Short mmCIF file of C-alpha atoms and ligand atoms in Angstrom, two decimals:
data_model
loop_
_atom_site.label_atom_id
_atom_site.label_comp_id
_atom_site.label_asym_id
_atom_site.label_seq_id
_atom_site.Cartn_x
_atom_site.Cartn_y
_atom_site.Cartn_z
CA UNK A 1 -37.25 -19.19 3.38
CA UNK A 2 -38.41 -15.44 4.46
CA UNK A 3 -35.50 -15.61 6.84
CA UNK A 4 -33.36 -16.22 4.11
CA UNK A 5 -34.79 -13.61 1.63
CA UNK A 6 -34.36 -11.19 4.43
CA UNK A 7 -30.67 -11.77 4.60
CA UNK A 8 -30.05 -11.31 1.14
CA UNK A 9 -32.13 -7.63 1.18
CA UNK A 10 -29.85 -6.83 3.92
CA UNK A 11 -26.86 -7.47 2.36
CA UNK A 12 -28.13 -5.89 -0.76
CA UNK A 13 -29.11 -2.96 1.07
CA UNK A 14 -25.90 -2.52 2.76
CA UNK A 15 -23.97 -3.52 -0.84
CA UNK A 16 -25.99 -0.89 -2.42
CA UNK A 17 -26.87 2.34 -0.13
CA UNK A 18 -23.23 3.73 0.42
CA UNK A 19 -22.85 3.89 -3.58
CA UNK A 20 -26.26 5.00 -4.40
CA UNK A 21 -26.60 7.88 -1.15
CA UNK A 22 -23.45 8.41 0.92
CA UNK A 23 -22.59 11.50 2.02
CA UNK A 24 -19.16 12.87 1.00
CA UNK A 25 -17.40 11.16 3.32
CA UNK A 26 -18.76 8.06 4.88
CA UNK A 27 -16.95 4.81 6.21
CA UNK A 28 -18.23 1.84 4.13
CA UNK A 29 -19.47 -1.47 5.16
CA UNK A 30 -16.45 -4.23 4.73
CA UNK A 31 -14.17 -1.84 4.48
CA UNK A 32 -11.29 -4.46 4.03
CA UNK A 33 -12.82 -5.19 0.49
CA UNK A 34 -13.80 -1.41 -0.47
CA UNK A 35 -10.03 0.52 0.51
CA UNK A 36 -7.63 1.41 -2.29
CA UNK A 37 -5.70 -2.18 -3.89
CA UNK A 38 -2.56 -1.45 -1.61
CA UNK A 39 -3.24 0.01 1.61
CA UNK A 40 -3.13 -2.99 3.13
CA UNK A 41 0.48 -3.54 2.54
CA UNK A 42 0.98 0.14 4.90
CA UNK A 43 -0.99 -2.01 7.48
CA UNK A 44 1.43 -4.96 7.43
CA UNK A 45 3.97 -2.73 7.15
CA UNK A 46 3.49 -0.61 9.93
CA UNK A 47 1.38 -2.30 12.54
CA UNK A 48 1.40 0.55 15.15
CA UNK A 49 -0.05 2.57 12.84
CA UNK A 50 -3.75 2.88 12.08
CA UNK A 51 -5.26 3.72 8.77
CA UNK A 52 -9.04 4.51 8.39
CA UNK A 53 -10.23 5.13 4.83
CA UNK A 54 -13.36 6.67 3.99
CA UNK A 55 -14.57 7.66 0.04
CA UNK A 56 -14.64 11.17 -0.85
CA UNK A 57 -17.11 11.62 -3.53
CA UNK A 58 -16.32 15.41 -4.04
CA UNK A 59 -12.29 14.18 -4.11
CA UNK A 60 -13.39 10.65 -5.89
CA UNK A 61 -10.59 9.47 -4.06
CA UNK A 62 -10.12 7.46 -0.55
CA UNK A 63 -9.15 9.61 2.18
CA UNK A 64 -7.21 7.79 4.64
CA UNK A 65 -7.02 8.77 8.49
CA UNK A 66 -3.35 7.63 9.20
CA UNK A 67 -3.50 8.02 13.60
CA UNK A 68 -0.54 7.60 15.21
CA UNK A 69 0.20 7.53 18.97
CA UNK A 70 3.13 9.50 20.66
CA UNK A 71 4.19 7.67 23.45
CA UNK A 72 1.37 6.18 24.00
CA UNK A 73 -0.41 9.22 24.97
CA UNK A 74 -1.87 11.75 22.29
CA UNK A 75 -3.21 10.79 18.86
CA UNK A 76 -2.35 12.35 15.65
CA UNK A 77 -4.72 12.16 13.23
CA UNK A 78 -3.50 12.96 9.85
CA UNK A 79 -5.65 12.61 6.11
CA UNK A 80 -4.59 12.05 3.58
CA UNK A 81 -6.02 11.11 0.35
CA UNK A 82 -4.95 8.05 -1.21
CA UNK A 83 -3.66 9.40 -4.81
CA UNK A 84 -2.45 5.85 -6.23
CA UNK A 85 -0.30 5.23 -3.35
CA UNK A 86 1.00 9.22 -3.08
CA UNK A 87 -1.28 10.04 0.26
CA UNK A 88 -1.23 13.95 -0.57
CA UNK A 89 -2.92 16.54 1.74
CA UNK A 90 -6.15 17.68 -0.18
CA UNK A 91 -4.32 20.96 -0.83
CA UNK A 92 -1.79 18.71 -3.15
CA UNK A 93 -4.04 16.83 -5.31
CA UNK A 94 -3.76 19.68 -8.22
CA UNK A 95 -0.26 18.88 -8.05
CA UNK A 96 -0.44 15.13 -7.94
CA UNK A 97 1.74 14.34 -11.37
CA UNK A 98 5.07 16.40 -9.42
CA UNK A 99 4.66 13.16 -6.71
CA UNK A 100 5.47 9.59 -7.64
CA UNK A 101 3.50 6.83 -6.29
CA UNK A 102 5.18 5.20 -2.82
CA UNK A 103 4.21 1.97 -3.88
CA UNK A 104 6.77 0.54 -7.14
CA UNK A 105 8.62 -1.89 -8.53
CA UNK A 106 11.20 -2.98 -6.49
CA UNK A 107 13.34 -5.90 -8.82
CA UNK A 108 14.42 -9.50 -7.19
CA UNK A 109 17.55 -9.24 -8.99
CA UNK A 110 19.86 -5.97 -9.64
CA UNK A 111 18.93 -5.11 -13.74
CA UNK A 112 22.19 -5.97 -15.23
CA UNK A 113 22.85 -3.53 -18.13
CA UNK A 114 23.65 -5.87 -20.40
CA UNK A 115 20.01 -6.83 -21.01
CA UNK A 116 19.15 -2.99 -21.39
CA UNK A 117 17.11 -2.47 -24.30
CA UNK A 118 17.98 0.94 -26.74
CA UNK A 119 14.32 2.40 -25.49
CA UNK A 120 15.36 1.86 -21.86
CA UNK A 121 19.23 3.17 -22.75
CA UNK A 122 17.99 6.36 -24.15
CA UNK A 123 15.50 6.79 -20.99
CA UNK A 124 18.03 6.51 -18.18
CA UNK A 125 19.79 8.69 -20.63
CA UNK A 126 17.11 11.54 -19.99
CA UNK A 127 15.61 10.91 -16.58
CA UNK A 128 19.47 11.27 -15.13
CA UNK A 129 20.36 14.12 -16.74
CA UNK A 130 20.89 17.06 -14.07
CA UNK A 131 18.05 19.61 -15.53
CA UNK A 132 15.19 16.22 -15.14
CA UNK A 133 16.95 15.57 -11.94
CA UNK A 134 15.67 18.84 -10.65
CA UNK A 135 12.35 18.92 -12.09
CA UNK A 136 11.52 15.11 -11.95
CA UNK A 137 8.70 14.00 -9.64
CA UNK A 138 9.52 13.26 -6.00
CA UNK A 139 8.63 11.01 -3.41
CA UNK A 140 6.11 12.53 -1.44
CA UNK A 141 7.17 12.95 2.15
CA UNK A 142 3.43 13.39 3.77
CA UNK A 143 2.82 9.85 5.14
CA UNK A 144 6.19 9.69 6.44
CA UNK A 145 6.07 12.74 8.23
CA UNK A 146 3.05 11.39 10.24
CA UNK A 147 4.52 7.83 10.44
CA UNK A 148 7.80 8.82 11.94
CA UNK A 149 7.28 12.63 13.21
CA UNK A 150 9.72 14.29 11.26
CA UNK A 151 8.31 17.22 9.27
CA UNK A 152 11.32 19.38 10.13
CA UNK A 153 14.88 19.11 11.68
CA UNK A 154 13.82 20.03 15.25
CA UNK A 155 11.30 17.22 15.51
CA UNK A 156 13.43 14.90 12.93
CA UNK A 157 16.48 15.42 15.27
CA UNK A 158 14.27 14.80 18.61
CA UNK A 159 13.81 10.94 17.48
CA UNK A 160 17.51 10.20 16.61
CA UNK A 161 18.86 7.79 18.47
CA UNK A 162 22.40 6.39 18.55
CA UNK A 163 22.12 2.38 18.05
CA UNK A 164 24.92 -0.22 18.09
CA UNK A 165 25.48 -1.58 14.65
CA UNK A 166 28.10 -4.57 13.28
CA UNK A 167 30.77 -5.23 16.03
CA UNK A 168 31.24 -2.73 18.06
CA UNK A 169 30.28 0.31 15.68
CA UNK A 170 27.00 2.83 15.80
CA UNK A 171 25.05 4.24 13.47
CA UNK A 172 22.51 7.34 14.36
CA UNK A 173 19.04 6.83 13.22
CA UNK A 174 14.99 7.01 14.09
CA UNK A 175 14.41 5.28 16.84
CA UNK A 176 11.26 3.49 14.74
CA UNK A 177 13.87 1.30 13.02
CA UNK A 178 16.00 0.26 16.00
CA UNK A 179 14.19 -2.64 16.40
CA UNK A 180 15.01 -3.93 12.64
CA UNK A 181 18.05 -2.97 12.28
CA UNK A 182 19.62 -4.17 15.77
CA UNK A 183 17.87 -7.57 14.32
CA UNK A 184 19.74 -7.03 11.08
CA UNK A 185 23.29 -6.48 12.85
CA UNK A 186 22.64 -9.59 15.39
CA UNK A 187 21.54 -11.79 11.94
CA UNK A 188 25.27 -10.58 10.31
CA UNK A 189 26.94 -11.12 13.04
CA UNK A 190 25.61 -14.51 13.71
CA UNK A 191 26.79 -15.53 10.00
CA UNK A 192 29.49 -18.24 9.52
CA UNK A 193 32.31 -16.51 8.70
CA UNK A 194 33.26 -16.96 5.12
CA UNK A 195 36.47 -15.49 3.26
CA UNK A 196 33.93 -13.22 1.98
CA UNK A 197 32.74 -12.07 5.01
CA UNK A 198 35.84 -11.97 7.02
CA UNK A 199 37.05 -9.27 3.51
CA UNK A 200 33.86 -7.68 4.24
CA UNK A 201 34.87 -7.00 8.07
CA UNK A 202 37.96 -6.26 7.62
CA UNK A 203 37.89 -3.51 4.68
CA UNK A 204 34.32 -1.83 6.17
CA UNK A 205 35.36 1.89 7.09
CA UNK A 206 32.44 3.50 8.03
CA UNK A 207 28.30 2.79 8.76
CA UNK A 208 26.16 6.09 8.20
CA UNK A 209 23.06 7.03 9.03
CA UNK A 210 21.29 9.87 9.89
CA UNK A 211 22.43 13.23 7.97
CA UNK A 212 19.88 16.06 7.01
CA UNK A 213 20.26 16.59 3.03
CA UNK A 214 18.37 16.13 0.30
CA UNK A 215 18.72 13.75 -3.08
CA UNK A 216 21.71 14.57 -4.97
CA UNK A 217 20.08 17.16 -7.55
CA UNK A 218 16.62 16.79 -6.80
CA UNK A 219 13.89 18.12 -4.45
CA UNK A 220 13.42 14.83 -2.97
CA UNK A 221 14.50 14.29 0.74
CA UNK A 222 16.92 12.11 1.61
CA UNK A 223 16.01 8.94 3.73
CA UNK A 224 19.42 9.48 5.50
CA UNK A 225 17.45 12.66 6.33
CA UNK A 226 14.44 10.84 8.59
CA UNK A 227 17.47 8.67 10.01
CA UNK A 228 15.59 5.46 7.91
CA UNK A 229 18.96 5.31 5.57
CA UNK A 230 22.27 3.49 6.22
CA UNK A 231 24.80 3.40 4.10
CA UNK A 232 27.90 0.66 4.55
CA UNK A 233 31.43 2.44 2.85
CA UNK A 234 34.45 -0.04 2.62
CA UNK A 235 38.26 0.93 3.02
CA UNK A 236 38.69 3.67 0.22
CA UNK A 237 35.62 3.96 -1.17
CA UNK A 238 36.35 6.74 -3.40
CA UNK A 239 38.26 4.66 -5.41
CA UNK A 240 35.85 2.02 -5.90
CA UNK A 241 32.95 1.58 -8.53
CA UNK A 242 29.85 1.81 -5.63
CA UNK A 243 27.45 4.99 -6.84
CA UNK A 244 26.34 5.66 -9.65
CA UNK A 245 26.83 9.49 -9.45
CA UNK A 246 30.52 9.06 -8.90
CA UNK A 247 30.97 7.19 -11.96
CA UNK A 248 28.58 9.26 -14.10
CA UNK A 249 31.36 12.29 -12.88
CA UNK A 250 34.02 9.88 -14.80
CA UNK A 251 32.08 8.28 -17.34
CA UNK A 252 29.20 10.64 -18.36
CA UNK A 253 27.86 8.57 -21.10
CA UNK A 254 28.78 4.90 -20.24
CA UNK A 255 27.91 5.01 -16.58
CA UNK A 256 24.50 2.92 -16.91
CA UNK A 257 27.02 0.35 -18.52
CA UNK A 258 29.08 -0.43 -15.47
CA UNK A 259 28.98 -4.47 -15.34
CA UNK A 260 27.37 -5.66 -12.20
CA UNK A 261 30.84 -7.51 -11.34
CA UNK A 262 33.15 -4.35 -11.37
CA UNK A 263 30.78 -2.67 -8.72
CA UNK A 264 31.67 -2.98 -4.80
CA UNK A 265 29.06 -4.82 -3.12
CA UNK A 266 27.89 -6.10 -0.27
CA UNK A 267 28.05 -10.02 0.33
CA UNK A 268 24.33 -11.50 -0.70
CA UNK A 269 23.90 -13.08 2.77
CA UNK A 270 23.90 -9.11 3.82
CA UNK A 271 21.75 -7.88 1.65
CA UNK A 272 19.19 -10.85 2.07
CA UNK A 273 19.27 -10.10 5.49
CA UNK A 274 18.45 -6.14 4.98
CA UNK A 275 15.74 -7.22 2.91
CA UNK A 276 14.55 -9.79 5.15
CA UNK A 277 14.12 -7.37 7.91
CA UNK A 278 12.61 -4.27 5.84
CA UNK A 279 15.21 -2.32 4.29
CA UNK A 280 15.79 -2.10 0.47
CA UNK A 281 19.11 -1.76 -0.84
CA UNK A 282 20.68 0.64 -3.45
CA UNK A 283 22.15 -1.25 -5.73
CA UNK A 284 19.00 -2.47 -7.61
CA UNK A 285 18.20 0.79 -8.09
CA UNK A 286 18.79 2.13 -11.89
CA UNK A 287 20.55 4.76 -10.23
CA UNK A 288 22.82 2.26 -8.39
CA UNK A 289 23.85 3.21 -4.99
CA UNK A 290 25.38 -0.05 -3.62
CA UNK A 291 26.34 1.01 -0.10
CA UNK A 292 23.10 2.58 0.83
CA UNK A 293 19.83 0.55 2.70
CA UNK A 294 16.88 2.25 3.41
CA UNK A 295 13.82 1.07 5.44
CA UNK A 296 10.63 0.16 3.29
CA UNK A 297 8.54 -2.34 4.67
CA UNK A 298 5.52 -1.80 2.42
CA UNK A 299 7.54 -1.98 -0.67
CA UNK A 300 8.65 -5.25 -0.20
CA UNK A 301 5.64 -6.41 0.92
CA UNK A 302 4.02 -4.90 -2.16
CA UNK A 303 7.19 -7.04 -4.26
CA UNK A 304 6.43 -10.21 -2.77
ZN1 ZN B 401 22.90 6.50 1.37
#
């Protein structure tokens, strides 16, 4: 019995003393149960990575240690405070509201505009107009810096790699994501070949990867700028319904209207496979860009 009540104290006392008389920053007991709802996710998601959080009561926020190896040789050690899924550098957190959170809704199906309501209308109505575009919030490019050492074009560029992609093409991107995406290509490849498929084949003109830009009228940085984008253009592309920027050029204020079925896209058994393997596609974005995959383990992980 005294063995037992002198368990519970001890688990009491360990439940209790971080709250009641931590320091600033201190790592807590159990930490799997006392990190931020969603960093586990980043874990899954990137398994080579490790993230340490420890409370900041002066921040009131998690601060999470995101270490990385480089070649197997020297750590990086990077914090970054946790910021409802943001991870901003301390100097950022008075400018938290100009980031948006990494982790989101990412839809099972592509929103069909027929089912928009007026309140949603009259929003994609504001947040695409080209003066938002420019001040909207952006992703925030900290933990992917660390993640996949590419804070600037030199060091970006250093981790390109050339990788063979869908019969005999190649697409240029980090060499993080040739794993997945050589898995992707063997997975489309080894599809029965439907008429749909074989159309597929025989109309795709290009694969694209790595380019350094930024988002089409916004401060954000372009995946296809960390070489974690690819986008897949058929035969004439420019003529075809497939972004949503093209066809808001044509059809500035029924562009959000385009029915699903008069937009190029991919065959499903693609895009499953993209997702399958990591990589979030385009096209159920609002701002629907149906050739274009990017790599985003954690958000569909965080979707599932
Ligand atoms: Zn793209």
């Amino acid at each position: 019995m005294r063995t037992k009540l002198k368990h519970i104290c001890a688990v009491l006392f360990i439940l209790i003393i971080p709250e009641r008389f931590s320091s600033p920053e201190i790592t807590l007991p159990f930490s799997k149960w006392w990190e931020p709802q969603g960093l586990s996710v980043f874990r899954k998601a990137y398994p080579d990575v490790e993230f340490i959080s420890l409370f900041d009561k002066d921040a009131n926020d998690w601060c999470i240690h995101v270490i990385t190896e480089e070649s197997g040789e020297k750590k990086t050690d990077t914090a970054l405070y946790w910021c409802e899924s943001r991870f901003l550098p301390k100097e950022k957190l008075a400018e938290k509201e100009t980031y948006r959170p990494m982790l989101y809704t990412y839809p099972k199906n592509v929103p069909d505009p027929r089912n928009f309501t007026e309140e949603q209308i009259a929003h994609i109505a504001e947040f695409t107009s080209r003066e938002n575009r420019q001040k909207s919030a952006v992703d925030p490019p900290f933990l992917f810096n660390a993640i996949y050492d590419v804070s600037d074009r030199a060091h970006t560029e250093s981790h390109i790699k050339k990788v063979p992609f869908l019969d005999g093409r190649t697409v240029n991107v980090h060499e993080k994501i040739e794993a997945p995406l050589t898995r992707v290509s063997e997975r489309i490849m080894a599809l029965p070949k439907t008429a749909e498929l074989e159309h597929f084949f025989s109309t795709l003109s290009r694969t694209d990867g790595f380019n350094w830009r930024s988002v089409r009228d916004t401060q954000s940085r372009s995946f296809h700028s960390i070489g974690l984008a690819i986008d897949i253009l058929p035969r004439g592309y420019y003529q075809k319904i497939i972004y949503w920027g093209w066809q808001k050029q044509l059809h500035p204020e029924t562009w959000w209207n385009t029915p699903l079925e008069s937009r190029w896209t991919p065959p499903q058994e693609i895009i499953d496979i993209f997702e399958d393997e990591g990589f979030i596609w385009g096209g159920k974005w609002i701002v629907w860009d149906n050739m274009h995959f990017e790599y985003h383990p954690e958000l569909l992980l965080y979707n599932k």
